[in-house]
Every structure is written in structure tokens, then in C-alpha cells.
mmCIF file of C-alpha atoms and ligand atoms in Angstrom:
data_model
loop_
_atom_site.group_PDB
_atom_site.id
_atom_site.type_symbol
_atom_site.label_atom_id
_atom_site.label_comp_id
_atom_site.label_asym_id
_atom_site.label_seq_id
_atom_site.Cartn_x
_atom_site.Cartn_y
_atom_site.Cartn_z
ATOM 1 C CA MET A 1 52.204 60.776 73.937
ATOM 2 C CA THR A 2 54.741 60.118 71.201
ATOM 3 C CA ASP A 3 55.943 62.836 68.840
ATOM 4 C CA LEU A 4 56.748 62.519 65.145
ATOM 5 C CA HIS A 5 60.380 61.730 65.992
ATOM 6 C CA GLY A 6 59.451 58.782 68.189
ATOM 7 C CA ARG A 7 60.135 60.528 71.489
ATOM 8 C CA ILE A 8 57.816 59.542 74.305
ATOM 9 C CA ILE A 9 56.738 62.670 76.188
ATOM 10 C CA SER A 10 56.300 61.948 79.885
ATOM 11 C CA TYR A 11 57.708 64.974 81.708
ATOM 12 C CA LEU A 12 56.018 68.335 82.337
ATOM 13 C CA ARG A 13 57.793 71.387 83.764
ATOM 14 C CA ILE A 14 55.220 73.859 84.899
ATOM 15 C CA SER A 15 55.824 77.446 85.958
ATOM 16 C CA LEU A 16 53.675 78.630 88.864
ATOM 17 C CA THR A 17 54.584 82.311 88.594
ATOM 18 C CA GLU A 18 56.871 84.741 86.798
ATOM 19 C CA ASN A 19 57.532 86.512 90.087
ATOM 20 C CA CYS A 20 60.893 85.986 91.682
ATOM 21 C CA ASN A 21 62.479 87.117 94.931
ATOM 22 C CA LEU A 22 65.939 87.202 93.327
ATOM 23 C CA ARG A 23 67.360 89.233 90.456
ATOM 24 C CA CYS A 24 69.958 86.941 88.897
ATOM 25 C CA ILE A 25 71.747 89.096 86.392
ATOM 26 C CA TYR A 26 71.593 86.543 83.577
ATOM 27 C CA CYS A 27 67.883 85.798 84.095
ATOM 28 C CA LYS A 28 65.835 88.535 85.725
ATOM 29 C CA PRO A 29 67.658 91.823 85.778
ATOM 30 C CA ASP A 30 66.148 94.727 87.722
ATOM 31 C CA GLN A 31 64.484 96.405 84.793
ATOM 32 C CA CYS A 32 62.434 93.307 83.934
ATOM 33 C CA THR A 33 58.784 93.677 84.702
ATOM 34 C CA THR A 34 56.399 90.928 85.526
ATOM 35 C CA ASN A 35 52.751 90.612 84.707
ATOM 36 C CA ASN A 36 51.124 87.820 86.615
ATOM 37 C CA SER A 37 47.560 88.918 86.095
ATOM 38 C CA ASP A 38 46.980 86.095 83.626
ATOM 39 C CA SER A 39 48.464 83.318 85.788
ATOM 40 C CA MET A 40 46.699 79.994 85.951
ATOM 41 C CA THR A 41 44.603 79.389 89.050
ATOM 42 C CA LYS A 42 45.162 76.368 91.240
ATOM 43 C CA GLU A 43 42.090 74.688 89.731
ATOM 44 C CA GLU A 44 43.312 75.321 86.176
ATOM 45 C CA ILE A 45 46.759 73.953 86.974
ATOM 46 C CA VAL A 46 45.300 70.796 88.457
ATOM 47 C CA SER A 47 42.856 70.360 85.525
ATOM 48 C CA ILE A 48 45.604 70.690 82.945
ATOM 49 C CA ILE A 49 47.905 68.276 84.787
ATOM 50 C CA ARG A 50 45.033 65.786 85.081
ATOM 51 C CA VAL A 51 44.513 65.856 81.311
ATOM 52 C CA MET A 52 48.241 65.569 80.742
ATOM 53 C CA ALA A 53 48.475 62.584 83.087
ATOM 54 C CA GLU A 54 45.742 60.866 81.073
ATOM 55 C CA SER A 55 47.888 61.499 77.997
ATOM 56 C CA GLY A 56 51.044 59.966 79.489
ATOM 57 C CA ILE A 57 52.732 62.621 81.627
ATOM 58 C CA LYS A 58 54.211 60.864 84.656
ATOM 59 C CA LYS A 59 56.593 63.405 86.087
ATOM 60 C CA VAL A 60 55.830 66.997 87.061
ATOM 61 C CA ARG A 61 58.337 69.634 88.107
ATOM 62 C CA PHE A 62 57.140 72.937 89.547
ATOM 63 C CA THR A 63 59.269 75.934 88.728
ATOM 64 C CA GLY A 64 58.984 79.645 87.943
ATOM 65 C CA GLY A 65 59.884 82.508 88.589
ATOM 66 C CA GLU A 66 60.192 81.370 92.156
ATOM 67 C CA PRO A 67 57.523 78.717 92.756
ATOM 68 C CA LEU A 68 57.659 79.094 96.548
ATOM 69 C CA LEU A 69 56.235 82.611 96.155
ATOM 70 C CA ARG A 70 52.969 81.032 95.134
ATOM 71 C CA LYS A 71 50.811 81.055 98.282
ATOM 72 C CA ASP A 72 48.855 77.969 97.246
ATOM 73 C CA ILE A 73 51.851 75.813 96.283
ATOM 74 C CA THR A 74 51.265 73.309 99.079
ATOM 75 C CA GLU A 75 47.637 72.834 98.032
ATOM 76 C CA ILE A 76 48.657 72.499 94.388
ATOM 77 C CA ILE A 77 51.198 69.796 95.246
ATOM 78 C CA SER A 78 48.708 68.028 97.458
ATOM 79 C CA GLU A 79 46.096 67.957 94.653
ATOM 80 C CA VAL A 80 48.598 66.864 92.026
ATOM 81 C CA SER A 81 49.907 64.064 94.240
ATOM 82 C CA LYS A 82 46.414 62.518 94.077
ATOM 83 C CA ILE A 83 46.317 62.452 90.276
ATOM 84 C CA LYS A 84 46.500 58.907 88.908
ATOM 85 C CA GLY A 85 49.565 58.391 86.745
ATOM 86 C CA ILE A 86 51.749 61.100 88.285
ATOM 87 C CA ASP A 87 54.507 59.222 90.031
ATOM 88 C CA ASP A 88 57.157 61.894 90.466
ATOM 89 C CA ILE A 89 56.657 65.424 91.816
ATOM 90 C CA ALA A 90 59.700 67.680 91.994
ATOM 91 C CA LEU A 91 60.447 71.357 92.559
ATOM 92 C CA THR A 92 63.117 73.752 91.320
ATOM 93 C CA THR A 93 63.712 76.637 93.704
ATOM 94 C CA ASN A 94 66.295 79.204 94.650
ATOM 95 C CA GLY A 95 65.914 77.917 98.214
ATOM 96 C CA ILE A 96 65.387 81.303 99.871
ATOM 97 C CA LEU A 97 61.986 80.307 101.321
ATOM 98 C CA LEU A 98 62.659 76.595 101.584
ATOM 99 C CA GLU A 99 63.490 76.447 105.277
ATOM 100 C CA ALA A 100 59.992 77.613 106.202
ATOM 101 C CA LYS A 101 58.203 75.422 103.643
ATOM 102 C CA ALA A 102 60.150 72.150 103.426
ATOM 103 C CA LYS A 103 58.020 70.225 105.910
ATOM 104 C CA GLU A 104 54.621 71.231 104.550
ATOM 105 C CA LEU A 105 55.770 70.570 100.980
ATOM 106 C CA LYS A 106 57.030 67.102 101.894
ATOM 107 C CA ASP A 107 53.802 66.364 103.777
ATOM 108 C CA ALA A 108 51.793 67.499 100.751
ATOM 109 C CA GLY A 109 53.556 64.992 98.495
ATOM 110 C CA LEU A 110 56.642 66.733 97.132
ATOM 111 C CA MET A 111 59.327 64.123 96.522
ATOM 112 C CA ARG A 112 62.485 65.958 95.581
ATOM 113 C CA VAL A 113 63.969 69.350 95.161
ATOM 114 C CA ASN A 114 66.584 71.008 92.978
ATOM 115 C CA VAL A 115 68.151 74.130 94.450
ATOM 116 C CA SER A 116 69.821 76.676 92.196
ATOM 117 C CA LEU A 117 73.142 77.879 93.555
ATOM 118 C CA ASP A 118 75.837 79.464 91.392
ATOM 119 C CA THR A 119 78.334 80.488 94.078
ATOM 120 C CA LEU A 120 79.313 79.461 97.597
ATOM 121 C CA LYS A 121 80.615 82.927 98.442
ATOM 122 C CA GLU A 122 78.239 85.272 100.267
ATOM 123 C CA GLU A 123 79.402 88.475 98.621
ATOM 124 C CA ARG A 124 79.261 86.989 95.155
ATOM 125 C CA TYR A 125 75.828 85.551 95.835
ATOM 126 C CA ARG A 126 74.540 88.977 96.773
ATOM 127 C CA GLU A 127 76.165 90.526 93.720
ATOM 128 C CA LEU A 128 74.681 87.930 91.345
ATOM 129 C CA THR A 129 71.210 87.551 92.845
ATOM 130 C CA GLY A 130 70.580 90.346 95.346
ATOM 131 C CA GLY A 131 69.802 87.679 97.980
ATOM 132 C CA ASP A 132 71.351 86.194 101.109
ATOM 133 C CA LEU A 133 73.235 82.917 100.694
ATOM 134 C CA LYS A 134 72.613 81.975 104.339
ATOM 135 C CA ASN A 135 68.891 81.541 103.632
ATOM 136 C CA VAL A 136 69.620 79.140 100.789
ATOM 137 C CA LEU A 137 71.933 77.038 102.953
ATOM 138 C CA LYS A 138 69.266 76.885 105.677
ATOM 139 C CA GLY A 139 66.742 75.847 103.021
ATOM 140 C CA ILE A 140 68.985 73.032 101.793
ATOM 141 C CA ALA A 141 69.486 71.810 105.379
ATOM 142 C CA ALA A 142 65.722 71.813 105.966
ATOM 143 C CA ALA A 143 65.077 69.876 102.753
ATOM 144 C CA ARG A 144 67.623 67.262 103.809
ATOM 145 C CA LYS A 145 66.059 67.004 107.245
ATOM 146 C CA GLU A 146 62.639 66.390 105.718
ATOM 147 C CA GLY A 147 63.984 63.670 103.460
ATOM 148 C CA LEU A 148 63.373 65.459 100.168
ATOM 149 C CA TYR A 149 65.753 63.128 98.352
ATOM 150 C CA PRO A 150 67.836 63.376 96.292
ATOM 151 C CA ILE A 151 68.727 67.046 96.605
ATOM 152 C CA LYS A 152 70.335 68.401 93.484
ATOM 153 C CA LEU A 153 72.256 71.652 93.466
ATOM 154 C CA ASN A 154 72.103 73.293 90.054
ATOM 155 C CA THR A 155 75.043 75.521 89.219
ATOM 156 C CA VAL A 156 75.133 77.548 86.024
ATOM 157 C CA LEU A 157 78.702 77.843 84.766
ATOM 158 C CA ILE A 158 79.582 81.479 84.144
ATOM 159 C CA ASN A 159 83.055 82.091 82.804
ATOM 160 C CA ASN A 160 84.096 85.258 84.629
ATOM 161 C CA PHE A 161 82.051 84.519 87.703
ATOM 162 C CA ASN A 162 82.337 81.020 89.137
ATOM 163 C CA LYS A 163 84.982 79.136 87.120
ATOM 164 C CA ASP A 164 87.233 79.314 90.204
ATOM 165 C CA GLU A 165 84.589 77.610 92.372
ATOM 166 C CA ILE A 166 84.196 74.442 90.314
ATOM 167 C CA GLU A 167 86.448 72.385 92.605
ATOM 168 C CA ASP A 168 84.638 73.707 95.709
ATOM 169 C CA PHE A 169 81.287 72.645 94.295
ATOM 170 C CA VAL A 170 82.607 69.203 93.304
ATOM 171 C CA ASN A 171 84.083 68.757 96.787
ATOM 172 C CA ILE A 172 80.626 69.185 98.346
ATOM 173 C CA THR A 173 79.884 65.677 97.063
ATOM 174 C CA VAL A 174 82.732 64.111 99.066
ATOM 175 C CA GLU A 175 80.876 64.276 102.373
ATOM 176 C CA ASN A 176 77.298 64.905 101.228
ATOM 177 C CA ASP A 177 74.923 62.528 99.501
ATOM 178 C CA MET A 178 73.813 65.199 97.030
ATOM 179 C CA ASP A 179 74.112 65.768 93.314
ATOM 180 C CA VAL A 180 75.953 68.876 92.214
ATOM 181 C CA ARG A 181 75.032 69.598 88.601
ATOM 182 C CA PHE A 182 76.831 72.014 86.351
ATOM 183 C CA ILE A 183 74.680 73.523 83.633
ATOM 184 C CA GLU A 184 75.970 75.465 80.678
ATOM 185 C CA LEU A 185 74.711 79.020 80.395
ATOM 186 C CA MET A 186 72.160 79.126 77.600
ATOM 187 C CA PRO A 187 71.752 82.102 75.290
ATOM 188 C CA MET A 188 68.199 83.386 75.703
ATOM 189 C CA GLY A 189 66.701 86.730 76.573
ATOM 190 C CA VAL A 190 69.233 88.891 78.389
ATOM 191 C CA SER A 191 71.908 86.176 78.561
ATOM 192 C CA ALA A 192 72.058 85.987 74.757
ATOM 193 C CA GLY A 193 73.883 89.325 74.883
ATOM 194 C CA TRP A 194 76.852 88.115 76.856
ATOM 195 C CA ILE A 195 77.107 84.503 75.818
ATOM 196 C CA GLU A 196 80.348 85.077 73.879
ATOM 197 C CA GLU A 197 82.159 86.251 76.996
ATOM 198 C CA GLU A 198 80.477 84.267 79.722
ATOM 199 C CA TYR A 199 79.750 80.864 78.194
ATOM 200 C CA LEU A 200 81.917 78.179 79.738
ATOM 201 C CA SER A 201 81.847 74.647 78.379
ATOM 202 C CA SER A 202 81.196 71.980 80.985
ATOM 203 C CA GLU A 203 84.443 70.360 79.747
ATOM 204 C CA GLU A 204 86.065 72.788 82.173
ATOM 205 C CA VAL A 205 84.668 70.736 85.081
ATOM 206 C CA LEU A 206 86.423 67.587 83.870
ATOM 207 C CA LYS A 207 89.604 69.529 83.163
ATOM 208 C CA ARG A 208 89.702 70.935 86.684
ATOM 209 C CA CYS A 209 88.619 67.725 88.415
ATOM 210 C CA PRO A 210 90.379 64.907 86.539
ATOM 211 C CA LYS A 211 89.578 62.397 89.276
ATOM 212 C CA LEU A 212 85.897 62.436 88.333
ATOM 213 C CA GLU A 213 84.849 59.069 86.928
ATOM 214 C CA MET A 214 81.852 58.642 84.665
ATOM 215 C CA ILE A 215 79.052 56.495 86.104
ATOM 216 C CA GLU A 216 75.801 55.223 84.657
ATOM 217 C CA LYS A 217 72.999 57.728 83.957
ATOM 218 C CA ASP A 218 69.857 57.573 86.098
ATOM 219 C CA TYR A 219 67.665 56.995 83.058
ATOM 220 C CA THR A 220 68.165 57.294 79.320
ATOM 221 C CA ALA A 221 66.248 60.549 78.848
ATOM 222 C CA SER A 222 68.175 62.316 81.617
ATOM 223 C CA PRO A 223 70.110 65.277 80.207
ATOM 224 C CA SER A 224 72.695 64.864 82.955
ATOM 225 C CA LEU A 225 75.920 62.926 82.381
ATOM 226 C CA LEU A 226 76.940 61.586 85.773
ATOM 227 C CA TYR A 227 80.346 61.433 87.438
ATOM 228 C CA LYS A 228 81.709 60.644 90.884
ATOM 229 C CA LEU A 229 84.885 61.258 92.786
ATOM 230 C CA PRO A 230 86.304 58.004 94.158
ATOM 231 C CA GLU A 231 84.806 57.383 97.642
ATOM 232 C CA ALA A 232 82.458 60.392 97.387
ATOM 233 C CA LYS A 233 78.965 60.135 98.858
ATOM 234 C CA GLY A 234 77.358 62.336 96.208
ATOM 235 C CA ARG A 235 77.530 62.650 92.439
ATOM 236 C CA VAL A 236 78.440 65.307 89.921
ATOM 237 C CA GLY A 237 76.182 65.931 86.946
ATOM 238 C CA ILE A 238 77.016 67.752 83.764
ATOM 239 C CA ILE A 239 74.285 69.202 81.606
ATOM 240 C CA ASN A 240 75.553 70.581 78.368
ATOM 241 C CA PRO A 241 72.720 71.662 76.126
ATOM 242 C CA ILE A 242 75.143 73.496 73.862
ATOM 243 C CA SER A 243 78.343 71.459 73.616
ATOM 244 C CA ASN A 244 76.495 68.138 73.569
ATOM 245 C CA LYS A 245 72.827 68.661 72.849
ATOM 246 C CA PHE A 246 70.366 66.038 74.056
ATOM 247 C CA CYS A 247 67.321 66.808 71.876
ATOM 248 C CA ASP A 248 67.184 63.178 70.625
ATOM 249 C CA SER A 249 66.161 61.983 74.056
ATOM 250 C CA CYS A 250 64.108 65.024 75.123
ATOM 251 C CA ASN A 251 60.973 63.750 76.863
ATOM 252 C CA ARG A 252 59.649 67.055 78.192
ATOM 253 C CA VAL A 253 57.218 69.846 77.548
ATOM 254 C CA ARG A 254 56.766 73.075 79.472
ATOM 255 C CA LEU A 255 53.827 75.140 80.552
ATOM 256 C CA THR A 256 54.318 78.822 81.351
ATOM 257 C CA SER A 257 52.528 80.387 84.323
ATOM 258 C CA SER A 258 50.010 81.864 81.884
ATOM 259 C CA GLY A 259 49.227 78.417 80.522
ATOM 260 C CA LYS A 260 51.183 78.510 77.259
ATOM 261 C CA LEU A 261 52.518 75.154 76.185
ATOM 262 C CA LYS A 262 56.122 75.153 74.987
ATOM 263 C CA LEU A 263 57.222 72.071 73.150
ATOM 264 C CA CYS A 264 60.874 73.169 73.130
ATOM 265 C CA LEU A 265 62.600 75.554 75.528
ATOM 266 C CA HIS A 266 64.515 77.156 72.677
ATOM 267 C CA SER A 267 61.592 77.816 70.355
ATOM 268 C CA ASN A 268 59.565 81.041 70.461
ATOM 269 C CA GLU A 269 56.444 79.093 69.601
ATOM 270 C CA GLU A 270 53.789 78.821 72.320
ATOM 271 C CA ILE A 271 50.353 77.207 72.296
ATOM 272 C CA ASP A 272 47.642 78.766 74.407
ATOM 273 C CA LEU A 273 46.434 75.723 76.320
ATOM 274 C CA LEU A 274 44.887 77.778 79.123
ATOM 275 C CA GLY A 275 42.959 79.901 76.600
ATOM 276 C CA ALA A 276 41.589 76.692 75.089
ATOM 277 C CA LEU A 277 40.647 75.348 78.527
ATOM 278 C CA ARG A 278 38.858 78.604 79.394
ATOM 279 C CA LYS A 279 36.896 78.391 76.136
ATOM 280 C CA GLY A 280 35.774 74.882 77.094
ATOM 281 C CA LYS A 281 37.745 73.182 74.318
ATOM 282 C CA ASN A 282 38.928 69.590 74.594
ATOM 283 C CA ILE A 283 42.562 70.161 75.522
ATOM 284 C CA SER A 284 43.319 66.450 75.437
ATOM 285 C CA ASP A 285 42.726 66.427 71.667
ATOM 286 C CA LEU A 286 44.732 69.636 71.276
ATOM 287 C CA LEU A 287 47.644 68.157 73.202
ATOM 288 C CA LYS A 288 47.745 65.030 71.077
ATOM 289 C CA LYS A 289 47.727 67.153 67.928
ATOM 290 C CA TYR A 290 50.430 69.593 69.034
ATOM 291 C CA ILE A 291 52.753 67.074 70.664
ATOM 292 C CA LEU A 292 53.389 65.640 67.193
ATOM 293 C CA GLU A 293 54.912 68.993 66.250
ATOM 294 C CA LYS A 294 57.583 69.046 68.965
ATOM 295 C CA PRO A 295 60.658 70.470 67.212
ATOM 296 C CA GLU A 296 63.281 67.863 66.416
ATOM 297 C CA THR A 297 66.109 69.983 67.759
ATOM 298 C CA HIS A 298 67.113 73.431 68.947
ATOM 299 C CA PHE A 299 69.302 75.731 66.871
ATOM 300 C CA LEU A 300 71.601 77.282 69.469
ATOM 301 C CA LYS A 301 74.759 76.448 67.530
ATOM 302 C CA GLU A 302 73.207 78.274 64.581
ATOM 303 C CA LYS A 303 72.664 81.258 66.915
ATOM 304 C CA LYS A 304 68.870 81.077 66.819
ATOM 305 C CA TYR A 305 67.954 82.262 70.296
ATOM 306 C CA ILE A 306 64.607 82.915 71.949
ATOM 307 C CA ASP A 307 63.575 86.371 73.192
ATOM 308 C CA LYS A 308 62.290 85.428 76.635
ATOM 309 C CA ASP A 309 64.341 85.058 79.792
ATOM 310 C CA MET A 310 64.062 81.831 81.751
ATOM 311 C CA TYR A 311 61.920 83.313 84.530
ATOM 312 C CA LYS A 312 59.172 83.974 81.964
ATOM 313 C CA ILE A 313 59.162 80.363 80.822
ATOM 314 C CA GLY A 314 60.044 78.243 83.819
ATOM 315 C CA GLY A 315 63.588 76.932 84.130
HETATM 316 N N1 LIG B 401 63.523 80.396 90.936
HETATM 317 C C1 LIG B 401 63.807 79.020 90.740
HETATM 318 C C2 LIG B 401 65.278 78.741 90.831
HETATM 319 O O1 LIG B 401 66.047 79.679 91.003
HETATM 320 O O2 LIG B 401 65.642 77.572 90.755
HETATM 321 C C3 LIG B 401 63.251 78.429 89.446
HETATM 322 C C4 LIG B 401 63.334 79.255 88.212
HETATM 323 S S1 LIG B 401 64.960 79.594 87.640
HETATM 324 C C5 LIG B 401 64.573 80.430 86.146
HETATM 325 C C6 LIG B 401 65.465 77.990 87.148
HETATM 326 C C7 LIG B 401 66.891 77.806 86.736
HETATM 327 O O3 LIG B 401 67.116 78.411 85.488
HETATM 328 C C8 LIG B 401 67.921 78.370 87.686
HETATM 329 O O4 LIG B 401 68.796 77.347 88.065
HETATM 330 C C9 LIG B 401 68.668 79.370 86.839
HETATM 331 O O5 LIG B 401 70.019 79.430 87.182
HETATM 332 C C10 LIG B 401 68.462 78.786 85.457
HETATM 333 N N2 LIG B 401 68.683 79.712 84.359
HETATM 334 C C11 LIG B 401 68.133 80.931 84.158
HETATM 335 N N3 LIG B 401 68.602 81.498 83.012
HETATM 336 C C12 LIG B 401 69.471 80.593 82.493
HETATM 337 C C13 LIG B 401 70.291 80.578 81.332
HETATM 338 N N4 LIG B 401 70.295 81.592 80.467
HETATM 339 N N5 LIG B 401 71.058 79.489 81.111
HETATM 340 C C14 LIG B 401 71.061 78.432 81.968
HETATM 341 N N6 LIG B 401 70.301 78.383 83.075
HETATM 342 C C15 LIG B 401 69.521 79.451 83.340
#
């Protein structure tokens, strides 16, 4: 599928649920409610991915909410791994349940995993998320053991929260063959309210770790600029949707857990693909029509923010 701006769309991020077992303060604060009654079933997820694969989607990433809360995730991955044309299946998780599930996920066909981790300090982790850091570390160890490779740790930079841990995160890569990726906090939903105070440009990483050397990107459409410390086993990625937007090379679309297609993370517009599927419409034709309308760019610099938090879309 190619959009009107010549971008080839080959990557689908699909949310399996809005539910989450953490309450990260910039994403899913306590008062947020979740309605999962309209979630896609396993069969619907597989049907939609099959149609998307026929239209050129090659890579699928499962996310949420917390995708490991979905009881049928292993079956979903197993079914999707059999779909012709899908050659990369990845997962984004907070890692809390990963220790118990890593083996069955790998056996089902999961290839790689990104684990979200914004602090290496137990107390801070509890304060930010309400969860226990030890479980995440056990999850990462289990994923490594099962050969879910490469493991990427995703760290959202938050000015008054983890600026002082940047060096510690970078130093993880010295002895570990892992990617540590710093992601700029994006204004959306609840985080839009404190972006002025808490946004930290990823430039801060390079300022604090001047020995980082830029290396070649994995592939052109990757949003991550890659760096390495001399002699390090792992790499450091920087994803800066705000200070250096990468819309020109965006190759992705998203599907919410209720089956709404989002052509751009930062647009409020959603297309009810699941509704169309349930009405028996040809969603392949719909996809081809709507893909053309993928917005050329986001408007974060112009302060046009979306209303939803990430857990409602799929991060
Ligand atoms: N529960 C899974 C996890 O924690 O990885 C998947 C969903 S979570 C919404 C996906 C990612 O979105 C997490 O890494 C989280 O830190 C990130 N995220 C949420 N809100 C964000 C924001 N406003 N800006 C940048 N990243 C955000």
C-alpha cells in the first residue's frame, strides 16, 4: 500500500486491549476507566491482519494497554505467524508478566520484544507505575533466555523524573547486547497537560554521554537514530518525534483494540475497520481507499494534540 505522499505502508501496530496492569502517571492515571467490551476477538484480529498482509503489511507489533493481559495472546501470535507475507512479529510490553509467558510466546512465533522501562530504581518505578521493578527485570531475563532478540528497552525521557538516570541506562549497553532507546515524551491525553515542564529533548542524552558515536540505522523507515559507546555490546537509540520528526519516512498504521484504524498516532481521526468487517464489507477495498489519506505530518510543534492517552490507542 502506498499513500498519496509516496510512503509505502508495511507496518501495523495493533492494540490487543486497553487494560493495563500498571498506572503510569503520564499514560494511564488511576481515574482513567477502560471499556473493553467492544474489543476485537481473536478471529477478527487474525482476519484483519490477513487482509492487511494481502495489502502489503509485513510487520506486526502487538501492544496495548498491556498485551500480555490478553488470555489468548499466544494463540493470536501462533495464528498470525502462519499468515503469508508477515515476516516480523514483535511485542511491546511492560514486562511484568513476561517471565511466565516468554517461552510460550517464542514457541508460538514471537520474534522480538520491546520492554518499557523508565527507571532503574525500585522506589521510583513504584511511584511512576504502581508496579514492582523486580518482575520487569525477571521478564527481561526470561526473554533473553528464550532468544527473543533483539531486546529493546524503551525509556521515555521525563525531565524531573529520570534525567539523572540517562548515563545508567546507556551503561546497560556496555555489557549487554540490547538496545536502550530513549523516546521523547509526547503531548497527548493526560501528558499534554505537563509537557511544558516534563518534556526533555533527546539531545540531553548526547550531552550527558558525549562518547556515543552515531552508527548506521537498521532500516530507512526506522524512527530510531542509533549510537554506540566504543566497545559496547549493545546500542543506544534515540527517538525524537518532536525535536526531529520522522513523518516523511513513516511506514506504519495502527489499529486500536476496538478495531479503529489510525493512520497517524497524532490525529484524532479513526476509521471503524472492525465495524466494516462486522457488516460484511470488503475491508481490503476500504483499506486501499483510506491509506491514501494518511496525514502527511503531525502538528505537535503547532500544539495540535490528540485527546486520547496512549493506552487507548496502542503505544
Ligand atoms: N503496556 C505496554 C508497555 O508498557 O510497553 C504497551 C503499551 S504502552 C502505552 C507503550 C509505550 O507507550 C510505553 O513505552 C509507554 O512508556 C509509551 N507512552 C505512553 N504515553 C506516552 C507519551 N505521552 N509519550 C511517549 N511515550 C508514551
